[in-house]
Each structure stands twice: as C-alpha cells, then as structure tokens.
DNA sequence: CTGAAAGCGCTTACAG
DNA sequence: CTGAAAGCGCTTACAG
C-alpha cells in the first residue's frame, strides 16, 4: 500500500508566510479576513492544487447529515430502502443517517403530517413519493425555501420546487410494453388495456404512449377496450372475465400497473386462456413473479426500485455536502424487462447492486 | 446536522485505567501485550460497542490501496471502467487507486506480462478478464498465494484460486435468448445459430442452454444449423447469406456473441429479410444499437458492464480492508434485455448508476 | 509488557 | 483582521 500525500492548508500557509487559521478562513469564506489576503490565499490554493482532506474535516466536525425518506412500506419499497442503504457503505454510515417515515399506500394526510414531522425534527434533506402531489407541493416548497432539498421518487410533484424527480419515464415504459406486446403478437391481433386509474398521470402516460407506438409500429393490432382496474385484483378479474365472455379472440392484455395482475391471471386460467393470451404488465411483485414463472404473464417491466433509493440519497447527499445540483430535473431509472428466464437474476441482483 | 459521537479507544482506556496505546495494541493484535490485558480490553470494547473511527484511521495512516485492472480497452470495457470509477466516490478516491493495464482483445502473452508487471509494481489486488484462463491460472495462484486477491471479470479462470468471478451467467443468458426468440416466433419456425467459437466455453454454454430451452418450451421450433462466426462480420455475413440462399424460410437467428452482428444485418438487408427475420444477440455495441433502432435486431441481451467494473473493485476493496470474503465464488450480473424502445435508457443509465 | 507524547489535516474558540 | 493553541480519534515511534 502506498501513502497518499496531498497539498494541505499548512503548505499554503507556509508558502505565503501566514497562519493556518487564516488559510482556513479564506477557503471557507468565513468572516474576518481582508479581501486582499483572501485572494492571495485562494489563488495560491488553486496554483498548488489544494483539495481538502475530507477525513480530517469529518474527524473534527463529526457532522452527520440526516435524510428523511417518506414512503410506503410494502415489498416494492423494501427494495427502495435497500438501495438507499447501499449508498451508505461502511464509511457512508458515519456521514449520513436515513430516517424512514412510513406512510400508507394512499394516505395524503398522513404523508403531509410525516413531512411536517421531518421538518420539525430538523432533517437536512427529504426524499418523498407524493401520493397527492398538489396537496404536498406547498410543503415541498416550504422545505426548499428554507434550504432543505427535497427529491421526489417514484411519483413526482412536478409543480413543486423539488430538486429532482427520480423514477421511471412512463413514456419509455409504455413504449417498451408496446414493443414487447407487438412483437409477441407478431404484429397483429386484438388487445385490451387495463389501466389503474384514468386520472393518475403515470397510468395515463403509460397508456397513451403504448397506444401511440402500437398505432405507428403495429397498425394491424387493434385496441378493443380500455378499462379501469382501480389497482384491484377483484376489478381486474371482473374486467378480464367479462371481456373474454364478450369475445374469445383477445390475443393480448396490457396492464399499466403492477397491482391487479392476480385478478387477470385468475380470469385467464378460468377461461382456459392462460399461456395463450400474451400479457404484459409492470413491476416484479410476488404475484407477477409467480405468473411469469407459470407462463401466464409474458413479460413485466420493472422500474428499478433499488436504484430509486440509491439515487435519491446520493442526490441529496451531493447537494448538501458539495452544493452539487443534478444535471436536469428528471433522473429516469431503467426499464428492466423481466421474463421467466431472467426474473430471478433481476431480483437477486437488486439486493447487492 | 447532528454531531456523531461514538465509543473511542480513549473511553475504553479510561474505563479500564490503562493507556490508549495499549488499547490500540489489543484491538489490532499487535505485539507486546499480555494475553490477560488484551482479553480485558477486547471484552470491554465489545461491551461498550466500540467501532473504530475510520476517518481518524485513514487520516493517520494515509494508506491507499492500489488495484490493477487488466482488461482490453474497447467501448465495452470503457463501461467497465466507468463502473469501477463509480465505486470510488469522492471519498473513495482517497482510499483506492485503480491502475488500468490495457491488453489487446486476444493477446494472452501481453496479459501475463501485464499481470507480472502489476505484481512487481506491488499492487494490493488485481481484476482481470483472462483471455487464456489456463495460461493465466498459475499467475493468479501465485498472486493469491502471496496474499494479493484476484477477481476475474467477464471471463473466468475457474481452475485458478481467484477470489471471485463477476460476470454474466451464460446459462441464464442463453435461456433468456431462447425465451425471447421463442416468444417472438410464436413458438414455431426455423432458426439458425451463429456462435463465436465452438471451443470458447461461454459461447458454448450460451448455445447449449439456448438449445435446451427451445427443445423443452418451444418444441415446434427447429434449429436448422449451427455455424462459427469467429466473431467476425465477414464470416457472419457469408454464413447468413449462404443460409438464406439455401432456404428462404428461416424465421429466426440467434447469435451467441456481440460481434459479427453487422455482417448478419448486411446479409439480411441484401436478402430483403431485414425486419422480417427475428434476430437475438448480445451486448450493446454500436452496431447492435444501430440495428436495434432500425428494427433489424429484435432484441439484444446485455451483461451489465458497468456493474462488472463496480463489483470487481468493491469485492477487492472489501477483502483487503475488512478481510471480507464474498458469499460464493460467482457473482452474476443481470441479463438486461435491450429493445428499440428502451435501449437508450439502458445505455444512458450505466454512466450514472 | 506498558505508558506518554507527537502528529495526521482540519476546525474552533480564544487572544491580540 | 490575524495568529497561536487545543483537540477530533487514531497510529507510531520512543522511553521506561
């Protein structure tokens, strides 16, 4: 092993014949230093290629950043948590602490209450998956206004002043689903769409981008119906059952969400169409994984929850410690494609990436 | 921001009424300490929940690990390098330095020479992608024997004493390819296989696992021929051209490698079969990306080069600093599926994950 | 075998 | 506005 030796404040002080305290003041823009001396120090620092020794800094300040993560707690979010933790390597845990505040899946009131709790606890940054973006936006703006960076993950609050959104690009996601289903159907046949809620932006975008790509690249595929599953297995079951009762020649099903697939699968099995109808949906929750392995779901599209957690903590950390702003205001995670043959690998990998 | 305060050596020393130097000796198994005192110190440390302050440690020792990475330098490997660098976050660069030693794509002599160079330069760990595993194995064993951990990435040297192999599981990869092509062909039709070299283990495994899954899950698909492309565009072109001259009803092509796809594409275009024949291949090199976007390649399977670099450095670091051995002796990266609709996202993502 | 002291590079009071 | 000193938690010689 080698020894690392860089330029120190002491080096700068000596080469200028001044004290080390003054050098520190200049470097950190602290009070009580003349402009002239400051300028000389800064240019000398640049000339020598000074870089602060982070280890010495952290040793003396012992400052620990606290980041609040406000998200639901179901299995999907467990993987987000794992991702956040993996940013905090052995060293990272000294620098950053994550405070998990668990909401229910759709409980905007609780969410704002937790947001308020985080602020009053004095956290240094917040990651949140807004279930009601408009309701949360003023809270986000308040935090950002007082210097607390907020990153939205998984779902955005686009009208707010959040630093960054991290999650899937619903348009790419819908196009990927369309390309898959189009290719699985050899470019022809009848398809139905089950969307979660028509007025949820992400569901809408996953749907319209799907329709557009089908129309342009697979004109011989017809979309026979669009239904709201309300993210419920029961509704998805009824819809699928009714659709097959009405016409038996449906060749493909596109479900814009990760929930409700259990109902689709049950209806297909009952209609003896499981494995014959091509089904494309989202996420790798346990129902989906089971149905992939049974051959009932042809493919499912992931949104890389692990990376959503990792990148959220990283973005907040970089902003607080280095004042680094992200490149754009969106960071899109990848659209992983899960098949029967690769789903186990995709799942096992997340926990250690 | 909060202040972090943990248990220190000083705390242990005071509570035992001894000096701090002695505590340090016990904690690090250094010479010159009685067993009795050592035991008392260790149990007190445990009792208080002592954890060394890494920042103080690194500040005083200023030890920097040097890891040699011996790999080719083409675009694929650039992404491996990016992955390795991303492990070295701002803090990591103080702790670890990576020395890149660039080989040619298939030059075993140069590889062993570079391996020797790394050893005599006194590096602390080595990552290598062996082009001739048997030739390199004794060198690997020599390094490991003298305490220098070696990780193979992308290609393995299974008979050697390497700490870990990081790369794609060729069997999962072949099965994923088979499932894709099988589904794209609706389970029937004639397929040809182009493999790189029959005697390269990875190519062989990607081929046989493909054949097995086709035979079991898609019995109506017939494999009409198996050819060696020698990883060359020219050979791949000739093979494809000849195959289509012989019989025009080939519905699918499986290429077990990432090189040679340019030749396949050219032959398909000339035969006016581009976009009609389903093609599945590997990696996301520029030819492949272009052909995906043109619709000539239906899907390509990636091996996550970014993560191969990241995990290699991480495994070596963990071993050297914490003595941590990996769980198993294989770490399989994920088999990303690239389509026209998601390929840009997959590529852009690597550079920032 | 054990202790006391110096020093890694920085920040933070405290003097002047 | 500037300097001298103490101290963060550790390791490393140097005494005893």
XYZ file of C-alpha atoms (C1' of nucleotides) in Angstrom:
738
model
C 0.000 0.000 0.000
C 1.115 3.448 -0.813
C 0.908 6.580 1.243
C -1.174 9.342 -0.071
C 0.111 12.846 0.436
C -1.636 15.894 -0.938
C -1.361 19.630 -0.588
C -2.520 20.844 2.832
C -3.585 24.131 4.346
C -0.254 24.138 6.120
C 1.538 24.060 2.775
C -0.405 27.090 1.622
C 0.199 28.939 4.895
C 3.934 28.314 4.822
C 4.387 29.276 1.196
C 2.622 32.560 1.945
C 4.166 33.129 5.356
C 0.826 33.343 7.154
C -1.069 31.315 9.719
C -3.130 28.211 9.051
C -6.262 29.685 10.611
C -6.299 32.472 8.074
C -5.988 29.995 5.239
C -8.991 28.137 6.598
C -10.994 31.354 6.768
C -10.253 32.176 3.145
C -11.002 28.692 1.895
C -14.373 28.596 3.596
C -15.489 32.152 3.019
C -15.632 32.844 6.725
C -15.812 36.295 8.291
C -12.939 38.395 9.427
C -10.443 38.344 6.612
C -9.323 41.078 4.226
C -10.207 40.686 0.587
C -6.613 41.087 -0.431
C -5.275 38.251 1.745
C -8.210 36.036 0.808
C -7.493 36.494 -2.872
C -3.809 35.649 -2.436
C -4.697 32.512 -0.500
C -7.297 31.329 -2.980
C -5.023 31.776 -5.955
C -2.173 30.041 -4.166
C -4.506 27.177 -3.259
C -5.517 26.825 -6.863
C -1.916 27.011 -8.005
C -0.823 24.247 -5.657
C -3.901 22.162 -6.449
C -5.222 22.114 -2.917
C -8.062 19.735 -2.135
C -9.432 19.498 1.392
C -8.755 16.278 3.225
C -12.267 15.036 3.834
C -11.140 12.629 6.512
C -9.646 15.350 8.626
C -12.714 17.501 8.058
C -15.154 14.835 9.112
C -12.999 13.854 12.052
C -13.149 17.302 13.540
C -16.661 18.394 12.649
C -18.295 14.983 13.167
C -21.288 16.335 11.329
C -23.852 13.804 10.284
C -26.490 14.534 7.701
C -29.955 13.253 8.366
C -32.212 12.436 5.433
C -35.880 11.583 5.851
C -37.433 9.107 3.436
C -41.219 9.282 3.372
C -42.583 6.258 1.504
C -44.959 3.341 1.911
C -43.592 0.146 3.392
C -44.691 -2.656 1.101
C -42.305 -5.097 -0.647
C -41.649 -2.734 -3.541
C -40.499 -0.097 -1.104
C -38.337 -2.531 0.756
C -36.191 -2.658 -2.337
C -36.064 1.130 -2.425
C -34.840 1.060 1.152
C -32.163 -1.468 0.291
C -30.986 0.817 -2.473
C -30.789 3.783 -0.140
C -28.822 1.753 2.364
C -26.388 0.554 -0.256
C -25.327 4.143 -0.857
C -24.312 4.242 2.763
C -21.322 1.992 2.551
C -19.330 1.388 5.678
C -17.945 4.906 5.527
C -21.201 6.470 4.455
C -22.954 5.490 7.652
C -20.728 7.909 9.555
C -21.770 10.728 7.285
C -25.405 10.100 6.604
C -28.289 8.778 8.582
C -31.597 7.912 6.978
C -34.807 8.283 8.919
C -37.585 6.156 7.476
C -41.072 7.521 7.818
C -43.604 5.019 6.630
C -46.876 6.087 5.027
C -49.771 4.006 3.881
C -50.073 3.411 0.148
C -52.579 6.187 -0.429
C -52.900 8.438 2.583
C -52.073 12.048 1.681
C -52.948 13.384 5.130
C -50.534 11.067 6.847
C -47.951 11.983 4.253
C -48.142 15.701 4.926
C -48.114 15.007 8.666
C -44.905 12.987 8.280
C -43.419 15.673 6.077
C -44.111 18.215 8.788
C -42.636 15.879 11.372
C -39.452 15.555 9.341
C -39.119 19.312 9.026
C -39.653 19.978 12.684
C -37.181 17.235 13.565
C -34.631 19.289 11.663
C -33.624 16.818 8.964
C -31.222 18.063 6.302
C -33.000 16.630 3.275
C -36.148 14.743 2.311
C -36.997 12.041 -0.190
C -40.708 11.554 -0.739
C -43.088 9.673 -3.036
C -46.082 12.031 -3.102
C -49.434 10.303 -3.227
C -51.181 13.625 -3.735
C -48.696 15.919 -5.478
C -50.863 19.026 -5.322
C -51.518 18.649 -1.649
C -47.846 18.120 -0.888
C -46.432 20.790 -3.207
C -46.729 23.716 -0.753
C -44.933 21.658 1.892
C -42.174 20.819 -0.528
C -41.828 24.465 -1.440
C -41.667 25.458 2.193
C -38.845 22.961 2.816
C -36.913 24.006 -0.257
C -37.441 27.651 0.648
C -35.722 27.073 3.959
C -32.798 25.303 2.319
C -33.888 21.689 2.797
C -33.565 19.857 -0.536
C -36.465 17.604 -1.495
C -36.259 14.801 -4.036
C -39.401 13.093 -5.294
C -39.068 9.452 -6.158
C -41.332 7.037 -7.972
C -44.073 9.646 -8.284
C -43.410 13.291 -8.959
C -44.761 16.600 -7.739
C -43.950 18.463 -10.935
C -45.419 21.801 -9.896
C -43.336 21.936 -6.736
C -39.816 23.233 -6.282
C -38.338 19.748 -5.671
C -34.673 19.398 -6.595
C -35.149 16.315 -8.738
C -37.524 13.547 -9.676
C -36.161 10.010 -9.740
C -38.225 7.249 -11.257
C -39.430 5.601 -14.376
C -40.160 7.558 -17.514
C -43.761 6.486 -18.087
C -43.499 7.218 -21.801
C -40.497 4.960 -22.334
C -42.199 2.396 -20.169
C -45.362 2.414 -22.262
C -43.388 2.240 -25.480
C -41.347 -0.674 -24.199
C -44.535 -2.505 -23.257
C -45.967 -1.808 -26.705
C -42.884 -3.071 -28.493
C -42.892 -6.242 -26.429
C -46.571 -6.995 -26.870
C -46.411 -6.063 -30.547
C -43.544 -8.451 -31.129
C -45.126 -11.208 -29.048
C -48.229 -10.932 -31.229
C -46.281 -10.911 -34.482
C -47.822 -7.527 -35.109
C -51.481 -8.470 -35.251
C -54.489 -9.283 -33.097
C -56.880 -7.769 -30.594
C -55.682 -6.244 -27.375
C -57.352 -4.823 -24.280
C -55.855 -2.337 -21.870
C -56.388 -2.358 -18.126
C -55.241 0.863 -16.540
C -55.204 1.621 -12.842
C -56.951 4.965 -12.700
C -57.659 7.131 -15.710
C -56.794 10.293 -13.838
C -53.456 9.135 -12.386
C -50.875 10.801 -14.588
C -48.412 7.911 -14.677
C -51.096 5.417 -15.638
C -52.359 7.750 -18.316
C -48.929 8.274 -19.822
C -48.089 4.585 -19.792
C -51.338 4.062 -21.657
C -51.182 6.797 -24.284
C -47.539 6.126 -25.168
C -48.449 2.457 -25.564
C -51.338 3.331 -27.866
C -49.156 5.632 -29.945
C -46.436 3.087 -30.534
C -48.941 0.372 -31.359
C -50.631 2.692 -33.845
C -47.394 3.642 -35.550
C -45.396 0.404 -35.473
C -48.080 -2.282 -35.280
C -51.053 -0.981 -37.256
C -52.596 -4.441 -37.524
C -53.063 -4.604 -33.773
C -56.393 -3.238 -32.613
C -57.160 -1.995 -29.140
C -60.583 -3.315 -28.284
C -61.193 -1.725 -24.954
C -59.756 0.308 -22.095
C -60.850 -0.415 -18.529
C -60.066 0.894 -15.066
C -58.822 -1.797 -12.700
C -58.591 0.599 -9.715
C -55.420 -1.287 -8.803
C -57.643 -4.040 -7.512
C -57.467 -7.763 -8.176
C -61.217 -8.041 -7.905
C -61.919 -5.405 -10.551
C -59.172 -6.731 -12.810
C -60.688 -10.181 -12.535
C -64.176 -8.990 -13.405
C -62.971 -6.917 -16.332
C -60.945 -9.748 -17.800
C -63.722 -12.257 -17.300
C -66.310 -10.003 -18.925
C -64.023 -9.180 -21.827
C -63.460 -12.856 -22.631
C -67.133 -13.613 -22.197
C -67.889 -10.980 -24.798
C -65.285 -12.035 -27.341
C -62.969 -15.001 -27.095
C -60.371 -13.865 -29.596
C -58.493 -11.365 -27.447
C -54.824 -12.054 -28.046
C -53.128 -9.633 -25.717
C -53.608 -7.773 -22.442
C -51.718 -4.707 -21.346
C -51.960 -3.794 -17.682
C -50.441 -0.400 -16.910
C -49.752 -1.171 -13.264
C -48.192 -3.788 -11.040
C -51.280 -4.473 -8.990
C -54.338 -6.308 -10.215
C -52.376 -8.850 -12.205
C -53.530 -11.567 -9.832
C -57.097 -10.973 -10.959
C -56.136 -11.027 -14.622
C -54.318 -14.306 -14.112
C -57.252 -15.910 -12.332
C -59.694 -14.901 -15.057
C -57.376 -16.211 -17.778
C -56.981 -19.530 -16.027
C -60.719 -19.899 -15.612
C -61.246 -19.101 -19.279
C -58.523 -21.604 -20.164
C -56.630 -18.895 -21.980
C -53.624 -18.740 -19.632
C -50.402 -19.030 -21.599
C -52.197 -18.411 -24.868
C -53.002 -14.764 -24.346
C -49.925 -12.502 -24.197
C -49.855 -10.397 -21.058
C -47.500 -7.507 -20.384
C -47.563 -5.610 -17.102
C -45.366 -3.775 -14.606
C -43.143 -4.392 -11.618
C -41.925 -7.577 -10.021
C -44.226 -8.044 -7.068
C -44.760 -11.588 -5.933
C -47.971 -12.188 -7.904
C -46.265 -11.056 -11.061
C -43.193 -13.180 -10.450
C -45.364 -16.242 -9.862
C -47.367 -15.627 -13.024
C -44.209 -15.038 -15.048
C -42.886 -18.386 -13.923
C -46.176 -20.105 -14.717
C -46.102 -18.620 -18.201
C -49.302 -16.635 -17.673
C -47.553 -13.272 -17.846
C -45.293 -12.986 -20.887
C -43.169 -10.127 -19.640
C -43.198 -7.485 -16.949
C -41.406 -4.174 -16.904
C -39.537 -3.079 -13.809
C -38.667 0.393 -12.662
C -35.532 -0.425 -10.703
C -36.632 0.380 -7.143
C -33.147 -0.292 -5.828
C -31.739 2.475 -7.912
C -34.587 4.798 -6.969
C -33.464 4.538 -3.366
C -29.771 4.746 -4.107
C -30.023 7.766 -6.381
C -32.314 9.647 -4.025
C -29.871 9.500 -1.144
C -26.977 10.239 -3.448
C -28.607 13.309 -4.964
C -29.493 14.719 -1.569
C -26.050 13.979 -0.183
C -24.261 15.591 -3.128
C -26.418 18.657 -2.821
C -25.907 19.136 0.887
C -22.214 18.328 1.093
C -20.923 19.697 -2.195
C -23.736 22.024 -3.192
C -23.920 19.955 -6.365
C -27.176 20.357 -8.297
C -28.280 17.474 -10.502
C -27.884 17.842 -14.272
C -31.561 18.029 -15.146
C -34.679 17.895 -13.049
C -35.513 14.294 -14.012
C -33.494 11.152 -13.499
C -35.063 8.212 -15.229
C -34.344 4.740 -13.962
C -34.097 1.905 -16.395
C -36.998 -0.132 -17.707
C -35.896 -3.660 -16.870
C -37.668 -6.381 -18.779
C -38.473 -9.457 -16.728
C -39.112 -12.804 -18.378
C -39.455 -16.247 -16.927
C -35.815 -16.932 -17.726
C -34.236 -13.840 -16.173
C -36.580 -12.772 -13.393
C -34.677 -14.475 -10.590
C -31.474 -12.812 -11.676
C -33.118 -9.403 -11.833
C -34.476 -9.850 -8.333
C -31.372 -11.268 -6.693
C -29.263 -8.599 -8.216
C -31.096 -5.650 -6.771
C -30.141 -6.561 -3.269
C -26.453 -6.277 -3.916
C -26.103 -3.696 -6.686
C -26.958 18.497 11.211
C -26.267 16.373 14.155
C -22.998 15.501 15.762
C -21.958 11.946 15.770
C -20.235 10.632 18.835
C -19.239 7.022 19.253
C -17.210 4.988 21.683
C -13.476 5.666 21.355
C -10.281 3.941 22.378
C -9.935 6.658 24.979
C -13.238 5.608 26.525
C -12.028 2.042 26.793
C -8.671 3.108 28.235
C -10.255 5.314 30.877
C -12.822 2.789 31.947
C -10.020 0.270 32.431
C -7.494 2.732 33.871
C -4.852 1.973 31.259
C -3.176 3.833 28.423
C -4.596 4.400 24.953
C -1.585 2.810 23.237
C -2.233 -0.459 24.968
C -5.848 -0.431 23.854
C -4.716 0.066 20.291
C -2.333 -2.866 20.575
C -5.073 -5.164 21.793
C -7.574 -4.063 19.194
C -5.153 -4.673 16.348
C -3.496 -7.816 17.566
C -0.113 -6.127 17.720
C 2.921 -7.474 19.537
C 3.952 -6.735 23.051
C 0.861 -7.123 25.149
C -0.075 -9.691 27.766
C -2.903 -12.028 26.946
C -4.690 -11.111 30.113
C -4.788 -7.375 29.441
C -5.687 -7.977 25.819
C -8.666 -10.068 26.799
C -9.924 -7.497 29.256
C -9.628 -4.786 26.623
C -11.389 -6.786 23.934
C -14.299 -7.700 26.126
C -14.658 -4.128 27.334
C -14.585 -2.937 23.727
C -17.354 -5.322 22.855
C -19.330 -4.347 25.903
C -19.151 -0.666 25.061
C -19.859 -1.312 21.392
C -16.595 0.127 20.168
C -16.230 0.699 16.426
C -13.058 2.244 15.057
C -13.397 5.708 13.638
C -12.374 5.134 10.030
C -11.790 8.787 9.434
C -9.209 9.052 12.153
C -7.601 5.828 10.956
C -7.280 6.930 7.383
C -6.104 10.355 8.430
C -3.156 8.994 10.305
C -2.176 6.036 8.152
C -2.907 7.707 4.808
C -2.760 4.272 3.276
C -4.040 3.975 -0.240
C -4.912 0.665 -1.817
C -3.871 0.153 -5.383
C -5.906 -2.161 -7.588
C -4.759 -3.184 -11.060
C -7.417 -3.785 -13.702
C -6.141 -5.804 -16.645
C -8.675 -5.622 -19.463
C -8.962 -4.681 -23.122
C -9.754 -1.082 -23.954
C -12.639 -1.167 -26.435
C -16.034 0.548 -25.906
C -17.438 -2.347 -23.899
C -14.572 -2.050 -21.465
C -14.939 1.676 -21.226
C -18.228 0.995 -19.493
C -16.497 -1.428 -17.137
C -14.040 1.317 -16.299
C -16.847 3.753 -15.617
C -18.349 1.237 -13.238
C -15.079 0.805 -11.392
C -14.680 4.549 -11.073
C -18.186 4.967 -9.751
C -17.287 2.834 -6.749
C -14.644 5.387 -5.976
C -16.928 8.165 -4.930
C -15.394 11.374 -3.775
C -14.213 9.742 -0.575
C -13.206 6.512 -2.265
C -10.564 8.172 -4.364
C -8.561 8.840 -1.222
C -8.662 5.185 -0.287
C -8.322 3.373 -3.553
C -6.432 3.968 -6.726
C -7.077 1.943 -9.836
C -4.255 1.253 -12.264
C -5.562 0.395 -15.707
C -3.440 -2.001 -17.699
C -4.793 -2.331 -21.186
C -4.496 -5.566 -23.129
C -5.491 -6.313 -26.685
C -8.702 -8.280 -27.173
C -6.980 -11.631 -27.531
C -3.323 -11.481 -26.540
C -2.578 -13.911 -23.701
C 1.151 -13.172 -23.705
C 0.621 -9.491 -23.197
C -1.868 -10.343 -20.495
C 0.542 -12.425 -18.454
C 3.201 -9.762 -18.964
C 0.862 -7.115 -17.568
C -0.109 -9.395 -14.710
C 3.551 -9.776 -13.841
C 4.017 -6.032 -14.122
C 1.167 -5.449 -11.686
C 2.637 -7.872 -9.174
C 6.120 -6.426 -9.318
C 4.670 -2.932 -9.001
C 3.288 -4.097 -5.667
C -0.412 -3.600 -6.239
C -2.759 -4.761 -3.490
C -5.335 -6.518 -5.675
C -5.997 -7.420 -9.288
C -9.054 -7.581 -11.508
C -8.510 -9.416 -14.767
C -10.503 -10.748 -17.725
C -8.424 -13.771 -18.734
C -8.261 -14.382 -22.458
C -6.473 -17.675 -21.881
C -7.599 -18.952 -18.466
C -5.228 -21.922 -18.370
C -2.220 -19.850 -19.229
C -3.090 -17.263 -16.620
C -4.123 -19.628 -13.824
C -0.612 -20.201 -12.396
C -0.057 -16.458 -12.241
C -3.335 -15.984 -10.469
C -2.417 -18.671 -7.983
C 0.968 -17.080 -7.364
C -0.681 -13.737 -6.611
C -3.290 -15.258 -4.331
C -0.591 -17.313 -2.622
C 1.235 -14.149 -1.680
C -1.929 -12.547 -0.325
C -2.951 -10.480 -3.356
C -6.654 -11.120 -4.083
C -7.572 -11.661 -7.721
C -11.067 -11.256 -9.150
C -11.886 -12.437 -12.663
C -14.465 -10.447 -14.529
C -16.372 -11.073 -17.730
C -14.453 -14.290 -18.380
C -13.436 -16.695 -15.661
C -10.397 -18.780 -14.827
C -12.328 -21.467 -12.966
C -9.358 -23.712 -12.207
C -7.435 -20.911 -10.541
C -7.614 -19.727 -6.952
C -9.300 -16.421 -7.853
C -11.408 -14.928 -5.067
C -14.490 -14.441 -7.226
C -15.814 -14.386 -10.757
C -18.048 -11.480 -11.738
C -19.938 -11.589 -14.996
C -22.857 -12.965 -16.868
C -24.198 -16.428 -16.215
C -24.009 -17.858 -19.734
C -26.739 -20.363 -18.980
C -29.269 -17.756 -17.873
C -28.200 -15.685 -20.827
C -28.849 -18.474 -23.293
C -32.191 -19.289 -21.716
C -33.254 -15.662 -21.820
C -32.352 -15.512 -25.505
C -34.320 -18.679 -26.155
C -37.398 -17.407 -24.358
C -37.278 -14.157 -26.298
C -36.807 -15.735 -29.689
C -39.364 -18.420 -28.911
C -41.948 -15.805 -27.987
C -41.095 -13.591 -30.954
C -41.713 -16.573 -33.230
C -44.962 -17.546 -31.539
C -43.320 -20.842 -30.776
C -42.680 -22.130 -34.289
C -40.348 -21.812 -37.255
C -36.802 -22.477 -38.368
C -33.845 -20.973 -36.586
C -30.116 -20.899 -37.195
C -27.438 -20.333 -34.581
C -24.250 -18.388 -35.147
C -21.770 -18.965 -32.371
C -18.413 -17.250 -31.999
C -16.096 -20.192 -31.451
C -17.221 -23.695 -30.635
C -14.445 -24.172 -28.124
C -14.921 -20.952 -26.177
C -16.746 -22.036 -23.042
C -19.046 -19.032 -22.743
C -20.160 -19.309 -26.353
C -20.767 -22.993 -25.914
C -22.846 -22.548 -22.781
C -24.889 -19.745 -24.297
C -25.608 -22.119 -27.162
C -26.440 -25.327 -25.357
C -28.669 -23.653 -22.777
C -30.496 -21.957 -25.663
C -30.972 -25.284 -27.399
C -32.243 -26.916 -24.235
C -34.869 -24.297 -23.519
C -36.045 -24.263 -27.122
C -36.357 -28.045 -27.049
C -38.333 -28.072 -23.806
C -40.509 -24.963 -24.119
C -40.792 -24.437 -27.863
C -40.780 -27.897 -29.453
C -42.194 -26.590 -32.735
C -39.073 -24.505 -33.315
C -36.376 -26.339 -35.241
C -32.726 -25.464 -35.220
C -31.559 -25.795 -38.799
C -27.877 -25.177 -38.431
C -25.039 -24.083 -36.175
C -22.157 -22.062 -37.569
C -18.984 -20.473 -36.276
C -18.790 -16.741 -36.935
C -15.298 -16.409 -35.441
C -16.511 -13.117 -34.017
C -16.087 -11.668 -37.479
C -18.511 -9.568 -39.509
C -17.196 -11.092 -42.712
C -17.816 -14.689 -41.642
C -21.190 -13.822 -40.134
C -22.168 -12.176 -43.402
C -21.157 -15.170 -45.501
C -22.889 -17.624 -43.211
C -26.131 -15.668 -43.187
C -26.046 -15.116 -46.940
C -25.409 -18.787 -47.655
C -28.105 -19.899 -45.228
C -30.731 -17.742 -46.916
C -29.571 -18.797 -50.354
C -30.129 -22.381 -49.325
C -33.538 -21.919 -47.771
C -35.552 -18.746 -47.661
C -37.857 -19.676 -44.800
C -35.532 -19.108 -41.903
C -37.551 -17.233 -39.308
C -35.017 -16.591 -36.573
C -31.306 -16.085 -35.962
C -29.534 -16.461 -32.652
C -26.038 -15.026 -32.422
C -24.252 -16.001 -29.206
C -21.910 -13.018 -29.232
C -21.915 -9.261 -29.589
C -19.574 -9.135 -32.560
C -20.467 -10.198 -36.064
C -23.976 -8.760 -35.918
C -23.009 -6.182 -38.524
C -22.460 -8.981 -41.030
C -25.756 -10.624 -40.167
C -27.538 -7.314 -40.645
C -25.941 -6.694 -44.028
C -26.854 -10.134 -45.321
C -30.454 -9.759 -44.124
C -30.791 -6.388 -45.817
C -29.432 -7.751 -49.082
C -31.832 -10.670 -48.918
C -34.664 -8.228 -48.154
C -35.411 -10.128 -44.978
C -34.411 -7.383 -42.535
C -37.191 -6.772 -40.037
C -38.948 -9.981 -41.022
C -36.478 -12.413 -39.535
C -36.263 -12.263 -35.722
C -32.699 -11.749 -34.525
C -31.498 -12.055 -30.937
C -27.894 -11.365 -29.984
C -25.702 -9.989 -27.181
C -24.320 -6.742 -25.845
C -24.998 -3.173 -26.789
C -22.078 -2.259 -29.020
C -22.727 0.428 -31.584
C -23.563 -1.933 -34.465
C -26.119 -3.672 -32.320
C -27.676 -0.446 -31.109
C -27.999 0.801 -34.696
C -29.595 -2.434 -35.853
C -31.974 -2.457 -32.891
C -33.133 1.009 -33.826
C -33.543 0.029 -37.468
C -35.642 -2.925 -36.420
C -33.213 -5.480 -37.857
C -32.265 -6.875 -34.452
C -35.322 -7.751 -32.370
C -33.602 -7.807 -29.001
C -30.135 -7.926 -27.551
C -29.045 -9.144 -24.157
C -26.622 -7.108 -22.112
C -24.281 -8.234 -19.372
C -24.139 -5.011 -17.378
C -20.503 -3.998 -17.891
C -20.902 -1.076 -15.520
C -21.704 -3.380 -12.701
C -18.866 -5.734 -13.633
C -16.438 -2.885 -13.001
C -18.156 -1.650 -9.873
C -18.444 -5.042 -8.226
C -14.863 -6.005 -9.019
C -13.413 -3.005 -7.243
C -15.868 -3.411 -4.395
C -15.057 -7.078 -3.847
C -11.324 -6.423 -3.817
C -11.696 -3.427 -1.527
C -13.879 -5.300 0.950
C -11.437 -8.157 1.029
C -8.361 -6.031 1.612
C -9.795 -3.562 4.091
C -12.202 -5.732 6.042
C -10.959 -9.197 5.189
C -14.482 -9.840 3.925
C -14.781 -12.838 1.594
C -17.605 -12.842 -0.947
C -20.612 -15.076 -0.305
C -19.993 -17.526 -3.123
C -17.354 -17.743 -5.795
C -19.608 -16.419 -8.562
C -21.402 -13.116 -8.807
C -23.713 -12.995 -11.779
C -24.620 -9.675 -13.286
C -28.063 -9.166 -14.660
C -29.157 -10.029 -18.180
C -30.578 -6.749 -19.405
C -32.881 -7.001 -22.390
C -32.445 -4.208 -24.913
C -35.231 -3.353 -27.348
C -35.641 -0.434 -29.709
C -37.822 1.306 -27.136
C -35.561 1.009 -24.100
C -32.024 0.803 -25.432
C -31.200 4.485 -24.998
C -32.329 4.360 -21.404
C -30.240 1.268 -20.707
C -27.175 2.941 -22.170
C -27.586 6.360 -20.584
C -28.198 4.789 -17.263
C -24.945 2.891 -16.992
C -22.916 6.036 -16.909
C -24.555 7.310 -13.787
C -25.600 4.231 -11.852
C 4.987 -5.574 28.551
C 3.135 -0.697 29.274
C 2.870 4.431 29.046
C 3.469 9.207 27.407
C 3.955 12.061 23.529
C 3.880 13.551 18.803
C 1.445 14.139 14.743
C -2.062 13.145 10.606
C -5.079 17.815 8.487
C -8.506 20.074 9.749
C -11.916 23.402 12.666
C -12.900 26.074 16.551
C -12.705 29.018 20.244
C -9.679 32.389 22.285
C -6.219 36.174 22.265
C -4.261 40.129 20.445
C -8.276 41.455 10.701
C -4.695 37.832 12.054
C -2.241 34.302 14.913
C -1.388 30.594 18.315
C -3.280 26.733 20.545
C -6.317 22.957 21.545
C -8.499 18.960 20.083
C -11.193 15.414 16.814
C -9.581 9.704 17.277
C -6.316 7.307 15.787
C -1.211 5.223 14.891
C 3.561 5.337 15.523
C 7.895 5.757 17.307
C 10.270 6.319 21.668
C 11.004 5.626 26.672
C 10.877 3.009 30.623
